[in-house]
PDB file of C-alpha atoms in Angstrom:
ATOM      1  CA  UNK A   1      31.091  -2.776 -10.434  1.00 53.00           C
ATOM      2  CA  UNK A   2      33.030  -1.892 -13.590  1.00 49.00           C
ATOM      3  CA  UNK A   3      33.331  -3.008 -17.203  1.00 45.00           C
ATOM      4  CA  UNK A   4      36.527  -3.709 -19.113  1.00 44.00           C
ATOM      5  CA  UNK A   5      37.574  -4.553 -22.643  1.00 47.00           C
ATOM      6  CA  UNK A   6      40.591  -6.787 -22.081  1.00 50.00           C
ATOM      7  CA  UNK A   7      43.023  -7.237 -19.225  1.00 49.00           C
ATOM      8  CA  UNK A   8      46.702  -8.133 -19.495  1.00 46.00           C
ATOM      9  CA  UNK A   9      45.761 -11.799 -19.472  1.00 50.00           C
ATOM     10  CA  UNK A  10      42.560 -11.441 -21.510  1.00 53.00           C
ATOM     11  CA  UNK A  11      38.996 -11.738 -20.236  1.00 55.00           C
ATOM     12  CA  UNK A  12      38.305 -13.849 -17.174  1.00 48.00           C
ATOM     13  CA  UNK A  13      35.292 -15.373 -15.472  1.00 55.00           C
ATOM     14  CA  UNK A  14      35.325 -16.398 -11.846  1.00 55.00           C
ATOM     15  CA  UNK A  15      36.931 -15.141  -8.642  1.00 54.00           C
ATOM     16  CA  UNK A  16      40.439 -13.801  -8.285  1.00 55.00           C
ATOM     17  CA  UNK A  17      41.135 -12.634  -4.733  1.00 53.00           C
ATOM     18  CA  UNK A  18      38.396 -10.180  -3.837  1.00 54.00           C
ATOM     19  CA  UNK A  19      37.406  -9.572  -7.486  1.00 60.00           C
ATOM     20  CA  UNK A  20      34.783 -11.447  -9.505  1.00 56.00           C
ATOM     21  CA  UNK A  21      34.761 -11.476 -13.313  1.00 59.00           C
ATOM     22  CA  UNK A  22      31.620 -12.292 -15.307  1.00 62.00           C
ATOM     23  CA  UNK A  23      29.766 -11.671 -18.553  1.00 57.00           C
ATOM     24  CA  UNK A  24      26.527  -9.672 -18.700  1.00 54.00           C
ATOM     25  CA  UNK A  25      24.771  -9.210 -22.055  1.00 53.00           C
ATOM     26  CA  UNK A  26      28.100  -9.745 -23.819  1.00 58.00           C
ATOM     27  CA  UNK A  27      29.885  -7.194 -21.647  1.00 59.00           C
ATOM     28  CA  UNK A  28      32.807  -8.146 -19.401  1.00 57.00           C
ATOM     29  CA  UNK A  29      32.129  -7.061 -15.849  1.00 56.00           C
ATOM     30  CA  UNK A  30      34.283  -6.962 -12.713  1.00 59.00           C
ATOM     31  CA  UNK A  31      32.991  -6.361  -9.199  1.00 63.00           C
ATOM     32  CA  UNK A  32      34.246  -6.672  -5.659  1.00 62.00           C
ATOM     33  CA  UNK A  33      33.010  -9.293  -3.249  1.00 59.00           C
ATOM     34  CA  UNK A  34      30.628  -7.886  -0.628  1.00 61.00           C
ATOM     35  CA  UNK A  35      31.895  -7.271   2.856  1.00 57.00           C
ATOM     36  CA  UNK A  36      30.425  -9.591   5.467  1.00 54.00           C
ATOM     37  CA  UNK A  37      30.118  -8.595   9.089  1.00 56.00           C
ATOM     38  CA  UNK A  38      29.886 -10.763  12.178  1.00 65.00           C
ATOM     39  CA  UNK A  39      28.348  -7.898  14.134  1.00 75.00           C
ATOM     40  CA  UNK A  40      24.870  -8.537  15.509  1.00 86.00           C
ATOM     41  CA  UNK A  41      22.103  -6.201  14.394  1.00 86.00           C
ATOM     42  CA  UNK A  42      21.362  -3.376  16.812  1.00 90.00           C
ATOM     43  CA  UNK A  43      17.986  -3.045  18.507  1.00 88.00           C
ATOM     44  CA  UNK A  44      17.220  -0.127  16.177  1.00 91.00           C
ATOM     45  CA  UNK A  45      17.975  -2.277  13.132  1.00 93.00           C
ATOM     46  CA  UNK A  46      15.868  -5.129  14.460  1.00 93.00           C
ATOM     47  CA  UNK A  47      13.000  -2.736  15.158  1.00 92.00           C
ATOM     48  CA  UNK A  48      13.155  -1.336  11.627  1.00 94.00           C
ATOM     49  CA  UNK A  49      13.177  -4.837  10.128  1.00 94.00           C
ATOM     50  CA  UNK A  50      10.192  -5.842  12.245  1.00 96.00           C
ATOM     51  CA  UNK A  51       8.243  -2.768  11.116  1.00 95.00           C
ATOM     52  CA  UNK A  52       9.183  -3.446   7.507  1.00 96.00           C
ATOM     53  CA  UNK A  53       7.993  -7.066   7.724  1.00 96.00           C
ATOM     54  CA  UNK A  54       4.686  -6.016   9.270  1.00 97.00           C
ATOM     55  CA  UNK A  55       4.123  -3.299   6.658  1.00 96.00           C
ATOM     56  CA  UNK A  56       4.939  -5.670   3.798  1.00 97.00           C
ATOM     57  CA  UNK A  57       2.619  -8.382   5.104  1.00 97.00           C
ATOM     58  CA  UNK A  58      -0.192  -5.896   5.710  1.00 98.00           C
ATOM     59  CA  UNK A  59      -0.045  -4.205   2.291  1.00 97.00           C
ATOM     60  CA  UNK A  60       0.444  -7.321   0.141  1.00 97.00           C
ATOM     61  CA  UNK A  61      -3.275  -8.253  -0.147  1.00 98.00           C
ATOM     62  CA  UNK A  62      -4.150  -4.592  -0.816  1.00 98.00           C
ATOM     63  CA  UNK A  63      -1.758  -4.261  -3.761  1.00 97.00           C
ATOM     64  CA  UNK A  64      -4.344  -3.142  -6.410  1.00 97.00           C
ATOM     65  CA  UNK A  65      -5.702  -0.478  -4.052  1.00 98.00           C
ATOM     66  CA  UNK A  66      -2.217   0.801  -3.242  1.00 97.00           C
ATOM     67  CA  UNK A  67      -1.182   0.873  -6.901  1.00 96.00           C
ATOM     68  CA  UNK A  68      -4.007   3.303  -7.635  1.00 96.00           C
ATOM     69  CA  UNK A  69      -4.149   5.145  -4.322  1.00 96.00           C
ATOM     70  CA  UNK A  70      -0.461   6.113  -4.278  1.00 95.00           C
ATOM     71  CA  UNK A  71       0.228   6.245  -8.021  1.00 91.00           C
ATOM     72  CA  UNK A  72       0.776  10.001  -8.155  1.00 84.00           C
ATOM     73  CA  UNK A  73       2.204  10.460  -4.679  1.00 76.00           C
ATOM     74  CA  UNK A  74       5.945  10.559  -5.396  1.00 72.00           C
ATOM     75  CA  UNK A  75       7.627  10.379  -8.808  1.00 72.00           C
ATOM     76  CA  UNK A  76      10.792   8.975  -7.192  1.00 80.00           C
ATOM     77  CA  UNK A  77       8.965   6.135  -5.441  1.00 87.00           C
ATOM     78  CA  UNK A  78       6.795   3.285  -6.614  1.00 93.00           C
ATOM     79  CA  UNK A  79       3.220   3.320  -5.252  1.00 95.00           C
ATOM     80  CA  UNK A  80       4.159   0.357  -3.062  1.00 94.00           C
ATOM     81  CA  UNK A  81       7.162   2.165  -1.592  1.00 94.00           C
ATOM     82  CA  UNK A  82       5.154   5.349  -1.009  1.00 95.00           C
ATOM     83  CA  UNK A  83       2.482   3.347   0.820  1.00 96.00           C
ATOM     84  CA  UNK A  84       5.152   1.525   2.850  1.00 95.00           C
ATOM     85  CA  UNK A  85       6.690   4.832   3.904  1.00 94.00           C
ATOM     86  CA  UNK A  86       3.296   6.227   4.949  1.00 95.00           C
ATOM     87  CA  UNK A  87       2.439   3.088   6.904  1.00 97.00           C
ATOM     88  CA  UNK A  88       5.762   2.827   8.734  1.00 96.00           C
ATOM     89  CA  UNK A  89       5.938   6.520   9.662  1.00 95.00           C
ATOM     90  CA  UNK A  90       2.374   7.262  10.687  1.00 96.00           C
ATOM     91  CA  UNK A  91       0.292   4.118  11.132  1.00 97.00           C
ATOM     92  CA  UNK A  92       2.348   1.366  12.762  1.00 97.00           C
ATOM     93  CA  UNK A  93       2.407   1.894  16.509  1.00 97.00           C
ATOM     94  CA  UNK A  94       3.869   0.276  19.607  1.00 96.00           C
ATOM     95  CA  UNK A  95       7.307  -0.661  20.889  1.00 95.00           C
ATOM     96  CA  UNK A  96       9.532  -3.340  19.398  1.00 95.00           C
ATOM     97  CA  UNK A  97       8.699  -6.183  19.110  1.00 93.00           C
ATOM     98  CA  UNK A  98       5.006  -5.476  19.804  1.00 95.00           C
ATOM     99  CA  UNK A  99       4.013  -3.466  16.736  1.00 97.00           C
ATOM    100  CA  UNK A 100       0.504  -3.184  15.318  1.00 96.00           C
ATOM    101  CA  UNK A 101      -1.282  -1.231  12.592  1.00 98.00           C
ATOM    102  CA  UNK A 102      -3.573   1.489  13.948  1.00 98.00           C
ATOM    103  CA  UNK A 103      -6.498   0.970  11.583  1.00 98.00           C
ATOM    104  CA  UNK A 104      -8.094   4.265  12.635  1.00 97.00           C
ATOM    105  CA  UNK A 105      -5.135   6.131  11.099  1.00 97.00           C
ATOM    106  CA  UNK A 106      -4.703   3.982   7.998  1.00 98.00           C
ATOM    107  CA  UNK A 107      -4.299   5.856   4.692  1.00 98.00           C
ATOM    108  CA  UNK A 108      -4.973   3.955   1.466  1.00 98.00           C
ATOM    109  CA  UNK A 109      -5.025   6.803  -1.061  1.00 97.00           C
ATOM    110  CA  UNK A 110      -3.497  10.265  -1.257  1.00 96.00           C
ATOM    111  CA  UNK A 111      -4.463  12.809  -3.903  1.00 95.00           C
ATOM    112  CA  UNK A 112      -6.014  16.131  -4.856  1.00 94.00           C
ATOM    113  CA  UNK A 113      -9.360  14.873  -6.180  1.00 96.00           C
ATOM    114  CA  UNK A 114     -12.396  16.028  -4.219  1.00 96.00           C
ATOM    115  CA  UNK A 115     -12.996  13.688  -1.307  1.00 95.00           C
ATOM    116  CA  UNK A 116     -16.078  12.102   0.167  1.00 93.00           C
ATOM    117  CA  UNK A 117     -18.788  13.962   2.015  1.00 84.00           C
ATOM    118  CA  UNK A 118     -20.160  12.543   5.287  1.00 89.00           C
ATOM    119  CA  UNK A 119     -19.617   8.823   4.653  1.00 97.00           C
ATOM    120  CA  UNK A 120     -21.470   6.268   6.774  1.00 98.00           C
ATOM    121  CA  UNK A 121     -21.346   2.484   6.977  1.00 98.00           C
ATOM    122  CA  UNK A 122     -23.650  -0.222   8.288  1.00 98.00           C
ATOM    123  CA  UNK A 123     -23.614  -4.006   8.204  1.00 98.00           C
ATOM    124  CA  UNK A 124     -26.313  -5.804   6.228  1.00 97.00           C
ATOM    125  CA  UNK A 125     -25.976  -9.575   6.377  1.00 96.00           C
ATOM    126  CA  UNK A 126     -22.719 -10.562   4.678  1.00 97.00           C
ATOM    127  CA  UNK A 127     -22.213  -7.061   3.275  1.00 98.00           C
ATOM    128  CA  UNK A 128     -21.283  -3.606   4.450  1.00 98.00           C
ATOM    129  CA  UNK A 129     -23.255  -0.725   2.953  1.00 98.00           C
ATOM    130  CA  UNK A 130     -21.508   2.622   2.371  1.00 98.00           C
ATOM    131  CA  UNK A 131     -23.426   5.864   1.916  1.00 98.00           C
ATOM    132  CA  UNK A 132     -22.182   9.382   1.216  1.00 98.00           C
ATOM    133  CA  UNK A 133     -23.706  12.720   0.315  1.00 96.00           C
ATOM    134  CA  UNK A 134     -23.763  13.589  -3.399  1.00 96.00           C
ATOM    135  CA  UNK A 135     -24.721  17.151  -4.298  1.00 93.00           C
ATOM    136  CA  UNK A 136     -25.653  17.342  -7.987  1.00 92.00           C
ATOM    137  CA  UNK A 137     -25.051  21.097  -8.153  1.00 92.00           C
ATOM    138  CA  UNK A 138     -21.526  21.097  -6.720  1.00 92.00           C
ATOM    139  CA  UNK A 139     -20.373  17.562  -7.539  1.00 93.00           C
ATOM    140  CA  UNK A 140     -21.577  17.343 -11.145  1.00 94.00           C
ATOM    141  CA  UNK A 141     -18.096  17.430 -12.646  1.00 94.00           C
ATOM    142  CA  UNK A 142     -17.047  14.560 -10.387  1.00 95.00           C
ATOM    143  CA  UNK A 143     -20.146  12.392 -10.855  1.00 96.00           C
ATOM    144  CA  UNK A 144     -18.348   9.663 -12.839  1.00 96.00           C
ATOM    145  CA  UNK A 145     -15.490   9.223 -10.376  1.00 97.00           C
ATOM    146  CA  UNK A 146     -15.045   5.571  -9.495  1.00 97.00           C
ATOM    147  CA  UNK A 147     -15.478   4.526  -5.870  1.00 98.00           C
ATOM    148  CA  UNK A 148     -12.761   2.671  -3.955  1.00 98.00           C
ATOM    149  CA  UNK A 149     -14.115   0.716  -1.003  1.00 98.00           C
ATOM    150  CA  UNK A 150     -12.058  -1.279   1.500  1.00 98.00           C
ATOM    151  CA  UNK A 151     -13.085  -3.344   4.524  1.00 98.00           C
ATOM    152  CA  UNK A 152     -10.410  -4.595   6.931  1.00 98.00           C
ATOM    153  CA  UNK A 153     -10.753  -6.870   9.955  1.00 98.00           C
ATOM    154  CA  UNK A 154      -7.535  -7.219  11.939  1.00 96.00           C
ATOM    155  CA  UNK A 155      -5.957 -10.613  11.349  1.00 95.00           C
ATOM    156  CA  UNK A 156      -8.168 -11.502   8.370  1.00 97.00           C
ATOM    157  CA  UNK A 157      -7.906 -11.094   4.609  1.00 97.00           C
ATOM    158  CA  UNK A 158      -9.341  -7.700   3.553  1.00 98.00           C
ATOM    159  CA  UNK A 159     -12.077  -7.084   0.991  1.00 98.00           C
ATOM    160  CA  UNK A 160     -12.143  -4.236  -1.535  1.00 98.00           C
ATOM    161  CA  UNK A 161     -13.791  -3.004  -4.715  1.00 98.00           C
ATOM    162  CA  UNK A 162     -12.450  -0.528  -7.261  1.00 97.00           C
ATOM    163  CA  UNK A 163     -14.705   1.325  -9.697  1.00 96.00           C
ATOM    164  CA  UNK A 164     -17.784  -0.873  -9.339  1.00 97.00           C
ATOM    165  CA  UNK A 165     -19.778   2.214  -8.396  1.00 98.00           C
ATOM    166  CA  UNK A 166     -19.507   5.932  -9.150  1.00 97.00           C
ATOM    167  CA  UNK A 167     -19.703   8.998  -6.939  1.00 97.00           C
ATOM    168  CA  UNK A 168     -23.191   9.991  -8.132  1.00 97.00           C
ATOM    169  CA  UNK A 169     -24.637   6.690  -6.845  1.00 98.00           C
ATOM    170  CA  UNK A 170     -24.394   7.970  -3.273  1.00 97.00           C
ATOM    171  CA  UNK A 171     -24.303   4.391  -1.987  1.00 98.00           C
ATOM    172  CA  UNK A 172     -22.451   1.121  -2.600  1.00 98.00           C
ATOM    173  CA  UNK A 173     -22.059  -2.242  -0.923  1.00 98.00           C
ATOM    174  CA  UNK A 174     -19.398  -4.926  -0.727  1.00 98.00           C
ATOM    175  CA  UNK A 175     -18.746  -8.208   1.047  1.00 98.00           C
ATOM    176  CA  UNK A 176     -17.462  -8.172   4.597  1.00 98.00           C
ATOM    177  CA  UNK A 177     -14.199  -9.999   5.330  1.00 98.00           C
ATOM    178  CA  UNK A 178     -14.502 -13.703   6.080  1.00 97.00           C
ATOM    179  CA  UNK A 179     -14.257 -13.397   9.850  1.00 98.00           C
ATOM    180  CA  UNK A 180     -16.305 -14.646  12.836  1.00 97.00           C
ATOM    181  CA  UNK A 181     -19.415 -12.902  14.118  1.00 97.00           C
ATOM    182  CA  UNK A 182     -18.555 -10.085  16.488  1.00 98.00           C
ATOM    183  CA  UNK A 183     -15.385  -9.092  14.612  1.00 98.00           C
ATOM    184  CA  UNK A 184     -14.817  -5.349  14.191  1.00 98.00           C
ATOM    185  CA  UNK A 185     -14.391  -4.249  10.577  1.00 98.00           C
ATOM    186  CA  UNK A 186     -12.812  -0.920   9.635  1.00 98.00           C
ATOM    187  CA  UNK A 187     -14.183   0.630   6.443  1.00 98.00           C
ATOM    188  CA  UNK A 188     -12.537   3.100   4.047  1.00 98.00           C
ATOM    189  CA  UNK A 189     -13.648   5.043   0.989  1.00 98.00           C
ATOM    190  CA  UNK A 190     -11.917   7.101  -1.690  1.00 98.00           C
ATOM    191  CA  UNK A 191     -12.680   8.273  -5.225  1.00 98.00           C
ATOM    192  CA  UNK A 192     -10.674   7.904  -8.411  1.00 97.00           C
ATOM    193  CA  UNK A 193     -10.932   9.587 -11.815  1.00 95.00           C
ATOM    194  CA  UNK A 194     -11.252   6.513 -14.003  1.00 87.00           C
ATOM    195  CA  UNK A 195      -9.275   7.978 -16.898  1.00 87.00           C
ATOM    196  CA  UNK A 196      -5.638   8.433 -17.878  1.00 84.00           C
ATOM    197  CA  UNK A 197      -5.048  11.101 -15.208  1.00 84.00           C
ATOM    198  CA  UNK A 198      -5.201   8.493 -12.406  1.00 81.00           C
ATOM    199  CA  UNK A 199      -6.239  11.233  -9.975  1.00 95.00           C
ATOM    200  CA  UNK A 200      -7.518  10.066  -6.604  1.00 97.00           C
ATOM    201  CA  UNK A 201      -8.911  11.630  -3.466  1.00 97.00           C
ATOM    202  CA  UNK A 202      -7.569  11.142   0.011  1.00 97.00           C
ATOM    203  CA  UNK A 203      -9.007   8.005   1.551  1.00 98.00           C
ATOM    204  CA  UNK A 204     -11.324   8.428   4.540  1.00 98.00           C
ATOM    205  CA  UNK A 205     -11.966   6.077   7.455  1.00 98.00           C
ATOM    206  CA  UNK A 206     -15.744   5.834   7.085  1.00 98.00           C
ATOM    207  CA  UNK A 207     -16.339   4.034  10.363  1.00 98.00           C
ATOM    208  CA  UNK A 208     -16.577   0.522  11.756  1.00 98.00           C
ATOM    209  CA  UNK A 209     -19.171  -2.227  11.672  1.00 98.00           C
ATOM    210  CA  UNK A 210     -19.535  -5.481  13.592  1.00 98.00           C
ATOM    211  CA  UNK A 211     -19.915  -8.717  11.640  1.00 98.00           C
ATOM    212  CA  UNK A 212     -23.366 -10.049  12.580  1.00 96.00           C
TER     213      UNK A 212
END
């Protein structure tokens, strides 16, 4: 695409051969028409597109978690793109077209903040209860870190909370996904400095529970 002041026949708008003229914010712009190909996509291209679609669909309902969890991961990428890259490289498994997300390997936050210590989960009615070890002597400076909790059941809308509890609580609960009894739910925990630093810890797969 290029800009121009005035051609030999003045400004133009529309298509002339393979060139398109238009106006953008008062500036005259010329660009070439895109090349179209009749070639069918290769198996590698189809596989990449399938992975991309799966990753996009999976991450969409987790957008607020991803925005915080990957905010400081890569200055050249948006949090969403950084999370997509992580998911496609390390978490989506299988052979085209049978891809699936390995929930045991899922990463929802990456950062240098101190992580969780010995997390555990258990189902309690419609909720899942998280517990972790808080040591007042060594964790004092991190006591006000917000807690990020996520519960995912394959094929169902995930549940999450951000900052409703703090590290020093040592325990927190949240609703289980709206799924049938007997469904396996994967649970994750991370911490975030709830200030302008946006520092987070690495997320941890805290275990699984069964919906009662």
